[in-house]
mmCIF file of C-alpha atoms and ligand atoms in Angstrom:
data_model
loop_
_atom_site.group_PDB
_atom_site.id
_atom_site.type_symbol
_atom_site.label_atom_id
_atom_site.label_comp_id
_atom_site.label_asym_id
_atom_site.label_seq_id
_atom_site.Cartn_x
_atom_site.Cartn_y
_atom_site.Cartn_z
ATOM 1 C CA GLU A 830 0.172 0.012 0.015
ATOM 2 C CA LYS A 831 3.130 2.224 0.566
ATOM 3 C CA GLY A 832 3.656 1.574 -3.152
ATOM 4 C CA GLY A 833 7.362 0.831 -2.348
ATOM 5 C CA TYR A 834 8.074 3.650 -0.125
ATOM 6 C CA ARG A 835 9.030 3.562 3.169
ATOM 7 C CA HIS A 836 6.310 5.798 4.686
ATOM 8 C CA PHE A 837 3.082 7.104 3.485
ATOM 9 C CA MET A 838 4.343 10.665 3.875
ATOM 10 C CA LEU A 839 7.199 10.054 1.421
ATOM 11 C CA LYS A 840 4.660 8.372 -1.008
ATOM 12 C CA GLU A 841 2.400 11.324 -0.682
ATOM 13 C CA ILE A 842 5.258 13.665 -1.205
ATOM 14 C CA TYR A 843 6.155 12.220 -4.393
ATOM 15 C CA GLU A 844 2.378 11.870 -5.571
ATOM 16 C CA GLN A 845 2.260 15.721 -5.828
ATOM 17 C CA PRO A 846 2.984 15.930 -9.589
ATOM 18 C CA ARG A 847 0.007 13.697 -10.332
ATOM 19 C CA ALA A 848 -2.157 15.134 -7.435
ATOM 20 C CA VAL A 849 -1.511 18.722 -8.655
ATOM 21 C CA ALA A 850 -2.385 17.703 -12.148
ATOM 22 C CA ASP A 851 -5.522 16.094 -10.990
ATOM 23 C CA THR A 852 -6.547 19.396 -9.149
ATOM 24 C CA ILE A 853 -6.340 21.156 -12.372
ATOM 25 C CA ALA A 854 -7.725 18.564 -14.683
ATOM 26 C CA GLY A 855 -10.980 19.410 -16.518
ATOM 27 C CA ARG A 856 -11.318 22.711 -15.028
ATOM 28 C CA LEU A 857 -9.787 25.073 -17.657
ATOM 29 C CA LYS A 858 -11.642 26.558 -20.259
ATOM 30 C CA ASP A 859 -8.754 27.811 -22.667
ATOM 31 C CA ASP A 860 -10.939 29.107 -25.417
ATOM 32 C CA GLU A 861 -12.700 31.407 -22.929
ATOM 33 C CA GLY A 862 -9.508 32.179 -20.753
ATOM 34 C CA ASP A 863 -11.456 31.101 -17.702
ATOM 35 C CA VAL A 864 -11.757 28.359 -15.243
ATOM 36 C CA TYR A 865 -14.480 26.090 -14.553
ATOM 37 C CA LEU A 866 -15.357 24.939 -11.004
ATOM 38 C CA GLU A 867 -18.148 22.422 -11.363
ATOM 39 C CA ASP A 868 -19.435 22.318 -7.841
ATOM 40 C CA LEU A 869 -18.872 25.991 -6.703
ATOM 41 C CA GLY A 870 -22.476 26.294 -6.103
ATOM 42 C CA LEU A 871 -22.463 30.038 -6.774
ATOM 43 C CA GLU A 872 -23.552 31.828 -10.008
ATOM 44 C CA ALA A 873 -21.461 34.441 -11.715
ATOM 45 C CA GLU A 874 -23.782 37.128 -10.461
ATOM 46 C CA GLU A 875 -23.475 35.985 -6.933
ATOM 47 C CA LEU A 876 -19.528 35.789 -7.269
ATOM 48 C CA GLY A 877 -19.726 39.325 -8.529
ATOM 49 C CA ARG A 878 -21.704 40.703 -5.587
ATOM 50 C CA ILE A 879 -19.228 39.593 -2.814
ATOM 51 C CA ARG A 880 -17.810 42.358 -0.743
ATOM 52 C CA ARG A 881 -15.494 40.384 1.529
ATOM 53 C CA ILE A 882 -14.069 36.917 1.909
ATOM 54 C CA PHE A 883 -13.144 35.163 5.027
ATOM 55 C CA ILE A 884 -10.867 32.176 4.595
ATOM 56 C CA ILE A 885 -11.248 30.097 7.682
ATOM 57 C CA ALA A 886 -9.141 26.719 8.513
ATOM 58 C CA CYS A 887 -6.924 24.980 11.005
ATOM 59 C CA GLY A 888 -3.167 23.993 10.948
ATOM 60 C CA THR A 889 -1.704 23.502 7.386
ATOM 61 C CA SER A 890 -5.014 24.250 5.789
ATOM 62 C CA TRP A 891 -4.775 27.614 7.503
ATOM 63 C CA HIS A 892 -1.472 28.262 5.981
ATOM 64 C CA ALA A 893 -2.961 27.446 2.497
ATOM 65 C CA GLY A 894 -5.398 30.118 3.361
ATOM 66 C CA LEU A 895 -2.643 32.669 4.153
ATOM 67 C CA VAL A 896 -1.409 32.293 0.617
ATOM 68 C CA GLY A 897 -5.023 32.236 -0.856
ATOM 69 C CA LYS A 898 -5.349 35.942 0.391
ATOM 70 C CA PHE A 899 -2.540 36.910 -1.623
ATOM 71 C CA TYR A 900 -4.231 35.345 -4.815
ATOM 72 C CA ILE A 901 -7.632 36.471 -4.261
ATOM 73 C CA GLU A 902 -6.796 40.047 -3.505
ATOM 74 C CA LYS A 903 -4.248 40.206 -6.276
ATOM 75 C CA LEU A 904 -6.426 38.614 -8.988
ATOM 76 C CA ALA A 905 -10.071 39.695 -7.938
ATOM 77 C CA ARG A 906 -9.176 42.625 -5.766
ATOM 78 C CA VAL A 907 -11.666 41.445 -3.008
ATOM 79 C CA PRO A 908 -10.552 42.139 0.531
ATOM 80 C CA VAL A 909 -9.745 38.921 2.392
ATOM 81 C CA GLU A 910 -9.215 38.020 6.063
ATOM 82 C CA VAL A 911 -7.714 34.791 7.041
ATOM 83 C CA ASP A 912 -8.930 33.186 10.334
ATOM 84 C CA ILE A 913 -7.980 30.275 12.443
ATOM 85 C CA ALA A 914 -11.233 28.289 12.896
ATOM 86 C CA SER A 915 -11.310 28.084 16.614
ATOM 87 C CA GLU A 916 -10.837 31.816 16.850
ATOM 88 C CA PHE A 917 -13.332 32.735 14.271
ATOM 89 C CA ARG A 918 -16.170 30.912 15.839
ATOM 90 C CA TYR A 919 -15.901 32.387 19.450
ATOM 91 C CA ARG A 920 -15.397 36.117 18.542
ATOM 92 C CA ASP A 921 -18.961 36.971 17.343
ATOM 93 C CA PRO A 922 -17.336 37.592 13.763
ATOM 94 C CA ILE A 923 -18.854 40.293 11.542
ATOM 95 C CA ILE A 924 -19.994 38.435 8.779
ATOM 96 C CA GLY A 925 -23.327 38.555 6.827
ATOM 97 C CA GLU A 926 -24.983 39.234 3.396
ATOM 98 C CA GLY A 927 -22.538 39.856 0.751
ATOM 99 C CA ASP A 928 -19.718 38.025 2.528
ATOM 100 C CA LEU A 929 -18.127 34.751 1.471
ATOM 101 C CA ALA A 930 -16.542 32.195 3.880
ATOM 102 C CA VAL A 931 -14.073 29.843 2.339
ATOM 103 C CA LEU A 932 -13.460 26.897 4.478
ATOM 104 C CA ILE A 933 -10.359 24.841 3.898
ATOM 105 C CA SER A 934 -10.102 21.123 5.105
ATOM 106 C CA GLN A 935 -8.360 18.219 3.824
ATOM 107 C CA SER A 936 -10.578 15.777 5.936
ATOM 108 C CA GLY A 937 -13.595 17.922 5.694
ATOM 109 C CA GLU A 938 -14.401 16.635 9.432
ATOM 110 C CA THR A 939 -12.290 19.304 11.752
ATOM 111 C CA ALA A 940 -14.707 20.262 14.428
ATOM 112 C CA ASP A 941 -13.505 24.013 14.660
ATOM 113 C CA THR A 942 -13.641 24.478 10.813
ATOM 114 C CA LEU A 943 -17.220 22.763 10.694
ATOM 115 C CA ALA A 944 -18.427 25.024 13.492
ATOM 116 C CA ALA A 945 -17.026 27.909 11.964
ATOM 117 C CA LEU A 946 -18.741 27.120 8.607
ATOM 118 C CA ARG A 947 -22.132 26.806 10.568
ATOM 119 C CA GLU A 948 -21.448 30.179 12.280
ATOM 120 C CA ALA A 949 -20.797 31.953 8.770
ATOM 121 C CA ARG A 950 -24.062 30.414 7.375
ATOM 122 C CA ALA A 951 -26.215 31.125 10.402
ATOM 123 C CA LYS A 952 -25.096 34.825 10.147
ATOM 124 C CA GLY A 953 -26.200 35.010 6.347
ATOM 125 C CA GLY A 954 -22.911 34.511 4.758
ATOM 126 C CA LYS A 955 -22.447 32.024 1.793
ATOM 127 C CA ALA A 956 -19.932 29.332 2.153
ATOM 128 C CA VAL A 957 -17.658 27.440 -0.026
ATOM 129 C CA SER A 958 -15.291 24.821 1.046
ATOM 130 C CA ILE A 959 -12.054 23.428 -0.426
ATOM 131 C CA CYS A 960 -11.997 19.753 0.814
ATOM 132 C CA ASN A 961 -10.132 16.610 -0.264
ATOM 133 C CA VAL A 962 -12.341 13.949 1.346
ATOM 134 C CA VAL A 963 -15.579 13.609 -1.033
ATOM 135 C CA ASP A 964 -18.928 13.986 0.723
ATOM 136 C CA SER A 965 -17.324 14.917 3.996
ATOM 137 C CA SER A 966 -19.306 16.923 6.443
ATOM 138 C CA ILE A 967 -17.940 20.324 5.607
ATOM 139 C CA ALA A 968 -18.300 19.594 1.863
ATOM 140 C CA ARG A 969 -21.804 18.650 2.362
ATOM 141 C CA GLU A 970 -22.804 21.537 4.585
ATOM 142 C CA SER A 971 -21.254 24.225 2.236
ATOM 143 C CA ASP A 972 -23.244 26.207 -0.515
ATOM 144 C CA GLY A 973 -20.474 24.800 -2.900
ATOM 145 C CA VAL A 974 -17.059 22.868 -2.843
ATOM 146 C CA ILE A 975 -13.924 22.758 -4.803
ATOM 147 C CA TYR A 976 -12.311 19.274 -4.317
ATOM 148 C CA THR A 977 -8.656 18.973 -4.449
ATOM 149 C CA HIS A 978 -8.552 15.481 -5.815
ATOM 150 C CA ALA A 979 -5.386 14.690 -4.138
ATOM 151 C CA GLY A 980 -6.393 11.129 -3.371
ATOM 152 C CA PRO A 981 -6.346 9.718 0.166
ATOM 153 C CA GLU A 982 -3.861 11.384 2.520
ATOM 154 C CA ILE A 983 -2.673 8.730 5.024
ATOM 155 C CA GLY A 984 0.383 10.333 6.640
ATOM 156 C CA VAL A 985 -0.631 12.737 9.663
ATOM 157 C CA ALA A 986 1.557 15.498 8.330
ATOM 158 C CA SER A 987 -0.275 16.953 5.450
ATOM 159 C CA THR A 988 1.690 17.226 2.273
ATOM 160 C CA LYS A 989 -0.146 16.661 -1.007
ATOM 161 C CA ALA A 990 -3.333 18.120 0.463
ATOM 162 C CA PHE A 991 -1.562 21.339 1.035
ATOM 163 C CA THR A 992 -0.125 21.876 -2.571
ATOM 164 C CA THR A 993 -3.402 20.882 -4.055
ATOM 165 C CA GLN A 994 -5.222 23.256 -1.725
ATOM 166 C CA LEU A 995 -2.954 26.211 -3.015
ATOM 167 C CA VAL A 996 -3.839 25.227 -6.680
ATOM 168 C CA ALA A 997 -7.467 25.117 -5.761
ATOM 169 C CA LEU A 998 -7.269 28.567 -4.072
ATOM 170 C CA TYR A 999 -5.591 29.757 -7.336
ATOM 171 C CA LEU A 1000 -8.192 28.292 -9.596
ATOM 172 C CA LEU A 1001 -11.039 30.057 -7.326
ATOM 173 C CA ALA A 1002 -8.888 33.531 -7.472
ATOM 174 C CA LEU A 1003 -8.813 33.149 -11.354
ATOM 175 C CA ARG A 1004 -12.432 32.675 -11.544
ATOM 176 C CA LEU A 1005 -13.207 35.380 -9.265
ATOM 177 C CA GLY A 1006 -10.971 37.669 -11.182
ATOM 178 C CA ARG A 1007 -12.717 36.701 -14.488
ATOM 179 C CA VAL A 1008 -16.076 37.113 -13.134
ATOM 180 C CA ARG A 1009 -15.273 40.632 -11.547
ATOM 181 C CA GLY A 1010 -13.490 41.813 -14.589
ATOM 182 C CA THR A 1011 -10.250 42.362 -12.744
ATOM 183 C CA LEU A 1012 -8.442 39.661 -14.808
ATOM 184 C CA SER A 1013 -8.447 39.789 -18.654
ATOM 185 C CA ALA A 1014 -8.956 36.445 -20.687
ATOM 186 C CA GLU A 1015 -5.356 36.733 -21.854
ATOM 187 C CA ASP A 1016 -3.916 37.096 -18.417
ATOM 188 C CA CYS A 1017 -5.926 34.249 -17.274
ATOM 189 C CA ARG A 1018 -4.550 32.215 -20.082
ATOM 190 C CA ARG A 1019 -1.111 33.002 -19.151
ATOM 191 C CA GLN A 1020 -1.675 31.830 -15.739
ATOM 192 C CA VAL A 1021 -3.069 28.859 -16.762
ATOM 193 C CA ALA A 1022 -0.211 27.933 -18.899
ATOM 194 C CA GLU A 1023 2.046 28.086 -15.724
ATOM 195 C CA LEU A 1024 -0.292 25.993 -13.687
ATOM 196 C CA LEU A 1025 -0.005 23.323 -16.559
ATOM 197 C CA SER A 1026 3.725 23.536 -16.315
ATOM 198 C CA LEU A 1027 3.698 22.987 -12.493
ATOM 199 C CA PRO A 1028 3.475 19.255 -12.247
ATOM 200 C CA ARG A 1029 6.805 18.888 -14.243
ATOM 201 C CA LYS A 1030 8.581 21.527 -12.161
ATOM 202 C CA ILE A 1031 7.413 19.714 -8.921
ATOM 203 C CA GLU A 1032 9.147 16.736 -10.275
ATOM 204 C CA THR A 1033 12.168 18.672 -10.792
ATOM 205 C CA ALA A 1034 12.028 19.769 -7.213
ATOM 206 C CA LEU A 1035 11.729 16.123 -6.040
ATOM 207 C CA GLU A 1036 14.928 15.536 -7.764
ATOM 208 C CA LEU A 1037 16.539 17.429 -4.938
ATOM 209 C CA ASP A 1038 15.566 14.914 -2.467
ATOM 210 C CA SER A 1039 19.113 13.128 -1.755
ATOM 211 C CA ALA A 1040 20.731 16.533 -1.683
ATOM 212 C CA ILE A 1041 18.061 17.487 1.113
ATOM 213 C CA GLU A 1042 18.688 14.398 2.924
ATOM 214 C CA GLU A 1043 22.359 15.340 3.110
ATOM 215 C CA ILE A 1044 21.309 18.794 4.609
ATOM 216 C CA ALA A 1045 19.268 17.172 7.083
ATOM 217 C CA ARG A 1046 22.055 14.973 8.151
ATOM 218 C CA THR A 1047 24.122 18.155 8.799
ATOM 219 C CA PHE A 1048 21.392 19.858 10.882
ATOM 220 C CA VAL A 1049 19.784 16.891 12.681
ATOM 221 C CA SER A 1050 21.066 17.488 16.022
ATOM 222 C CA ALA A 1051 19.895 21.102 16.209
ATOM 223 C CA ARG A 1052 17.298 21.781 19.126
ATOM 224 C CA ASP A 1053 15.540 24.652 17.307
ATOM 225 C CA PHE A 1054 15.040 25.787 13.831
ATOM 226 C CA LEU A 1055 13.981 29.213 12.582
ATOM 227 C CA TYR A 1056 12.214 29.641 9.222
ATOM 228 C CA LEU A 1057 12.048 32.910 7.331
ATOM 229 C CA GLY A 1058 9.843 33.981 4.377
ATOM 230 C CA ARG A 1059 8.270 37.210 3.039
ATOM 231 C CA GLY A 1060 5.196 37.843 1.249
ATOM 232 C CA ASN A 1061 3.633 34.684 -0.037
ATOM 233 C CA GLN A 1062 6.551 32.751 1.094
ATOM 234 C CA TYR A 1063 5.897 33.692 4.764
ATOM 235 C CA PRO A 1064 3.115 31.061 5.026
ATOM 236 C CA ILE A 1065 5.422 28.452 3.863
ATOM 237 C CA ALA A 1066 8.030 29.340 6.498
ATOM 238 C CA LEU A 1067 5.096 28.610 8.763
ATOM 239 C CA GLU A 1068 4.343 25.271 7.048
ATOM 240 C CA GLY A 1069 7.923 24.264 7.055
ATOM 241 C CA ALA A 1070 8.149 25.006 10.852
ATOM 242 C CA LEU A 1071 4.820 23.135 11.437
ATOM 243 C CA LYS A 1072 6.185 20.117 9.473
ATOM 244 C CA LEU A 1073 9.263 19.885 11.363
ATOM 245 C CA LYS A 1074 7.702 20.214 14.666
ATOM 246 C CA GLU A 1075 5.022 17.550 13.921
ATOM 247 C CA ILE A 1076 7.210 14.790 12.871
ATOM 248 C CA SER A 1077 10.691 15.327 14.296
ATOM 249 C CA TYR A 1078 9.631 17.225 17.631
ATOM 250 C CA ILE A 1079 12.196 19.800 17.039
ATOM 251 C CA HIS A 1080 10.991 23.058 18.158
ATOM 252 C CA ALA A 1081 10.729 25.378 15.081
ATOM 253 C CA GLU A 1082 9.282 28.793 14.416
ATOM 254 C CA GLY A 1083 8.089 30.463 11.087
ATOM 255 C CA TYR A 1084 8.649 34.313 11.018
ATOM 256 C CA PRO A 1085 8.251 36.943 8.387
ATOM 257 C CA ALA A 1086 11.743 37.779 7.381
ATOM 258 C CA GLY A 1087 11.035 41.563 7.837
ATOM 259 C CA GLU A 1088 10.296 41.002 11.559
ATOM 260 C CA MET A 1089 13.472 39.194 12.365
ATOM 261 C CA LYS A 1090 15.038 42.478 13.849
ATOM 262 C CA HIS A 1091 11.996 42.965 16.059
ATOM 263 C CA GLY A 1092 12.782 40.030 18.181
ATOM 264 C CA PRO A 1093 13.893 36.765 16.871
ATOM 265 C CA ILE A 1094 17.476 38.036 15.759
ATOM 266 C CA ALA A 1095 18.086 37.740 19.615
ATOM 267 C CA LEU A 1096 18.129 33.745 19.380
ATOM 268 C CA ILE A 1097 20.629 33.628 16.608
ATOM 269 C CA ASP A 1098 23.912 31.785 17.201
ATOM 270 C CA GLU A 1099 25.717 28.740 15.664
ATOM 271 C CA ASN A 1100 23.136 26.418 17.080
ATOM 272 C CA LEU A 1101 20.063 27.854 15.415
ATOM 273 C CA PRO A 1102 19.792 26.737 11.843
ATOM 274 C CA VAL A 1103 17.841 29.266 9.803
ATOM 275 C CA VAL A 1104 15.758 28.102 6.673
ATOM 276 C CA VAL A 1105 15.407 31.139 4.535
ATOM 277 C CA LEU A 1106 12.787 31.180 1.568
ATOM 278 C CA ALA A 1107 14.577 33.469 -1.029
ATOM 279 C CA PRO A 1108 13.238 32.571 -4.608
ATOM 280 C CA ARG A 1109 13.723 35.545 -6.966
ATOM 281 C CA ASN A 1110 10.979 38.107 -6.590
ATOM 282 C CA GLU A 1111 10.658 41.598 -5.618
ATOM 283 C CA THR A 1112 11.965 41.205 -2.042
ATOM 284 C CA TYR A 1113 14.671 39.061 -3.011
ATOM 285 C CA GLU A 1114 17.527 41.479 -2.162
ATOM 286 C CA LYS A 1115 16.071 42.307 1.123
ATOM 287 C CA VAL A 1116 15.771 38.549 2.014
ATOM 288 C CA VAL A 1117 19.354 37.994 1.158
ATOM 289 C CA SER A 1118 20.465 41.030 3.507
ATOM 290 C CA ASN A 1119 18.487 39.083 6.222
ATOM 291 C CA MET A 1120 20.635 36.190 5.397
ATOM 292 C CA GLU A 1121 23.625 38.272 5.898
ATOM 293 C CA GLU A 1122 22.541 39.370 9.045
ATOM 294 C CA VAL A 1123 22.083 35.981 10.399
ATOM 295 C CA ARG A 1124 25.497 34.885 9.192
ATOM 296 C CA ALA A 1125 27.084 37.980 10.893
ATOM 297 C CA ARG A 1126 25.739 36.542 14.189
ATOM 298 C CA GLY A 1127 27.315 33.205 13.669
ATOM 299 C CA GLY A 1128 23.947 31.666 12.468
ATOM 300 C CA ARG A 1129 23.757 28.687 9.978
ATOM 301 C CA VAL A 1130 21.574 29.372 6.822
ATOM 302 C CA ILE A 1131 19.778 26.872 4.703
ATOM 303 C CA ALA A 1132 18.544 28.826 1.595
ATOM 304 C CA VAL A 1133 15.817 27.871 -0.649
ATOM 305 C CA ALA A 1134 16.211 29.754 -3.849
ATOM 306 C CA THR A 1135 15.812 30.155 -7.513
ATOM 307 C CA ARG A 1136 18.429 31.398 -9.882
ATOM 308 C CA ALA A 1137 20.846 31.923 -6.714
ATOM 309 C CA ASP A 1138 23.443 34.735 -7.398
ATOM 310 C CA GLU A 1139 26.777 35.301 -5.993
ATOM 311 C CA SER A 1140 25.627 37.300 -3.009
ATOM 312 C CA LEU A 1141 23.034 34.734 -2.019
ATOM 313 C CA ARG A 1142 25.647 31.889 -2.404
ATOM 314 C CA ARG A 1143 27.936 33.784 -0.247
ATOM 315 C CA SER A 1144 25.533 34.121 2.614
ATOM 316 C CA CYS A 1145 24.360 30.442 3.025
ATOM 317 C CA ASP A 1146 25.671 27.075 4.245
ATOM 318 C CA ALA A 1147 23.472 25.088 2.227
ATOM 319 C CA LEU A 1148 21.617 25.731 -0.865
ATOM 320 C CA VAL A 1149 18.492 24.368 -2.288
ATOM 321 C CA GLU A 1150 17.841 25.487 -5.917
ATOM 322 C CA LEU A 1151 14.418 25.143 -7.467
ATOM 323 C CA PRO A 1152 13.058 25.821 -10.922
ATOM 324 C CA GLU A 1153 11.356 29.020 -11.547
ATOM 325 C CA THR A 1154 7.700 29.698 -11.917
ATOM 326 C CA THR A 1155 5.483 32.780 -11.306
ATOM 327 C CA ASP A 1156 5.734 34.605 -8.028
ATOM 328 C CA ASP A 1157 2.113 33.359 -7.411
ATOM 329 C CA LEU A 1158 2.910 29.749 -7.945
ATOM 330 C CA MET A 1159 6.225 29.669 -6.214
ATOM 331 C CA PRO A 1160 4.745 28.730 -2.927
ATOM 332 C CA VAL A 1161 3.878 25.221 -4.363
ATOM 333 C CA LEU A 1162 7.370 24.494 -5.481
ATOM 334 C CA THR A 1163 9.163 25.993 -1.988
ATOM 335 C CA SER A 1164 6.665 23.625 -0.228
ATOM 336 C CA ILE A 1165 8.583 20.533 -1.498
ATOM 337 C CA PRO A 1166 11.988 21.320 0.274
ATOM 338 C CA MET A 1167 9.896 22.208 3.384
ATOM 339 C CA GLN A 1168 8.311 18.630 3.442
ATOM 340 C CA LEU A 1169 11.686 16.786 2.576
ATOM 341 C CA ILE A 1170 13.712 18.610 5.215
ATOM 342 C CA ALA A 1171 11.293 17.716 7.962
ATOM 343 C CA TYR A 1172 10.845 14.232 6.367
ATOM 344 C CA HIS A 1173 14.659 13.326 6.480
ATOM 345 C CA VAL A 1174 15.273 15.003 9.830
ATOM 346 C CA ALA A 1175 12.430 12.826 11.509
ATOM 347 C CA VAL A 1176 13.652 9.552 9.647
ATOM 348 C CA LEU A 1177 17.242 10.234 11.098
ATOM 349 C CA LYS A 1178 15.807 10.932 14.350
ATOM 350 C CA GLY A 1179 13.895 7.555 14.076
ATOM 351 C CA THR A 1180 10.493 9.082 15.022
ATOM 352 C CA ASP A 1181 7.215 7.602 13.931
ATOM 353 C CA VAL A 1182 6.937 9.655 10.782
ATOM 354 C CA ASP A 1183 3.464 8.708 9.651
ATOM 355 C CA GLN A 1184 1.905 8.482 13.257
ATOM 356 C CA PRO A 1185 3.727 11.138 15.228
ATOM 357 C CA ARG A 1186 2.844 11.156 18.912
ATOM 358 C CA ASN A 1187 -0.118 12.975 20.255
ATOM 359 C CA LEU A 1188 -1.497 13.808 16.867
ATOM 360 C CA ALA A 1189 -4.721 12.597 14.997
ATOM 361 C CA LYS A 1190 -5.030 12.773 11.198
ATOM 362 C CA SER A 1191 -8.606 14.427 11.691
ATOM 363 C CA VAL A 1192 -9.434 16.452 14.745
ATOM 364 C CA THR A 1193 -13.028 16.009 15.235
ATOM 365 C CA VAL A 1194 -13.217 17.288 18.704
ATOM 366 C CA GLU A 1195 -12.420 20.690 19.949
HETATM 367 O O1 LIG B 943 -8.282 18.010 7.769
HETATM 368 P P1 LIG B 943 -7.936 19.362 7.825
HETATM 369 O O2 LIG B 943 -7.338 20.021 6.821
HETATM 370 O O3 LIG B 943 -9.208 20.355 8.531
HETATM 371 O O4 LIG B 943 -7.056 19.551 9.193
HETATM 372 C C1 LIG B 943 -6.322 20.639 9.685
HETATM 373 C C2 LIG B 943 -5.247 20.359 10.531
HETATM 374 O O5 LIG B 943 -5.556 19.605 11.625
HETATM 375 C C3 LIG B 943 -4.096 19.700 9.794
HETATM 376 O O6 LIG B 943 -3.683 20.483 8.820
HETATM 377 C C4 LIG B 943 -2.818 19.672 10.707
HETATM 378 O O7 LIG B 943 -2.441 20.675 10.936
HETATM 379 C C5 LIG B 943 -1.809 18.631 9.940
HETATM 380 N N1 LIG B 943 -1.391 17.618 10.906
HETATM 381 C C6 LIG B 943 -0.744 19.295 9.518
HETATM 382 O O8 LIG B 943 0.257 18.571 9.050
#
């Protein structure tokens, strides 16, 4: 059942090219430069009237939501708030007519996310969900659903569910952008072409597996890790830290790179490996200078980059170099080394990768 892999988690990491292709399959209308979401449950006119969007989820699905905010605000120009489900449901949220809740849940059974969905609908908001498990409670109780089609995820640490959630959110943002007139057919077509090239690029990223295993070997004895990212890479820093905590039991924190000076820099010494997400984008230089600051304090840097230049190479101890894609889709690719670092560190430490202590795959109680 593990298909020759040592753990379900590794199998699921390697399934991502196929899983992402399945999330996209049958949903593109290339002739019209649009996206088709078969079970969205909301008519174009309703989508056009949305004033605000609340993305609500827990854990890894919440991290996907944080990236989704970038997608929707950029492509559809609708303001988005991202909430942790257990926080949303207890604060008497201001949501109602004209608002759309987007619930994200791999299992579709997470108690807090289900309660948040009920709260949003009871207050008059519409709700669509992004779920992996077909016909799950959250999928059934929503006005519409976008299934991720990742296939069963057995490993407690979410991997392919996360990257397919990112793709589903991107499809939703493209659709909203088209309906609302903020995205032209031509721009949509261009983004879709990039989406279609993702599975191949994920395969290329997976070829870095043994290099990442070596990096894991170098840093496995660390007691704490810091993960830094900016913009849509900040949620990936959070996700990298969560993966490591869950399966290797090493304490890890994700931080926005620009916040480092405001506190966490005090932690830096040679015992704290810092994973820095530094793909080429608008803030590349700023992130590289954060790396230099870490190094100047004796910290050790693991850089995850694209087209690394001399200054980046000089400022890191280990480098993972990924293929390039658009800034929007880069979080899908940077997720791969986050998963593999956590996986290999956990295997080297001998923990139970698929069934980490104290965790359940689906959290159906509060
Ligand atoms: O099934 P859900 O997506 O609703 O689950 C949410 C979280 O419990 C889940 O993502 C959790 O954080 C994972 N163990 C992360 O790897």
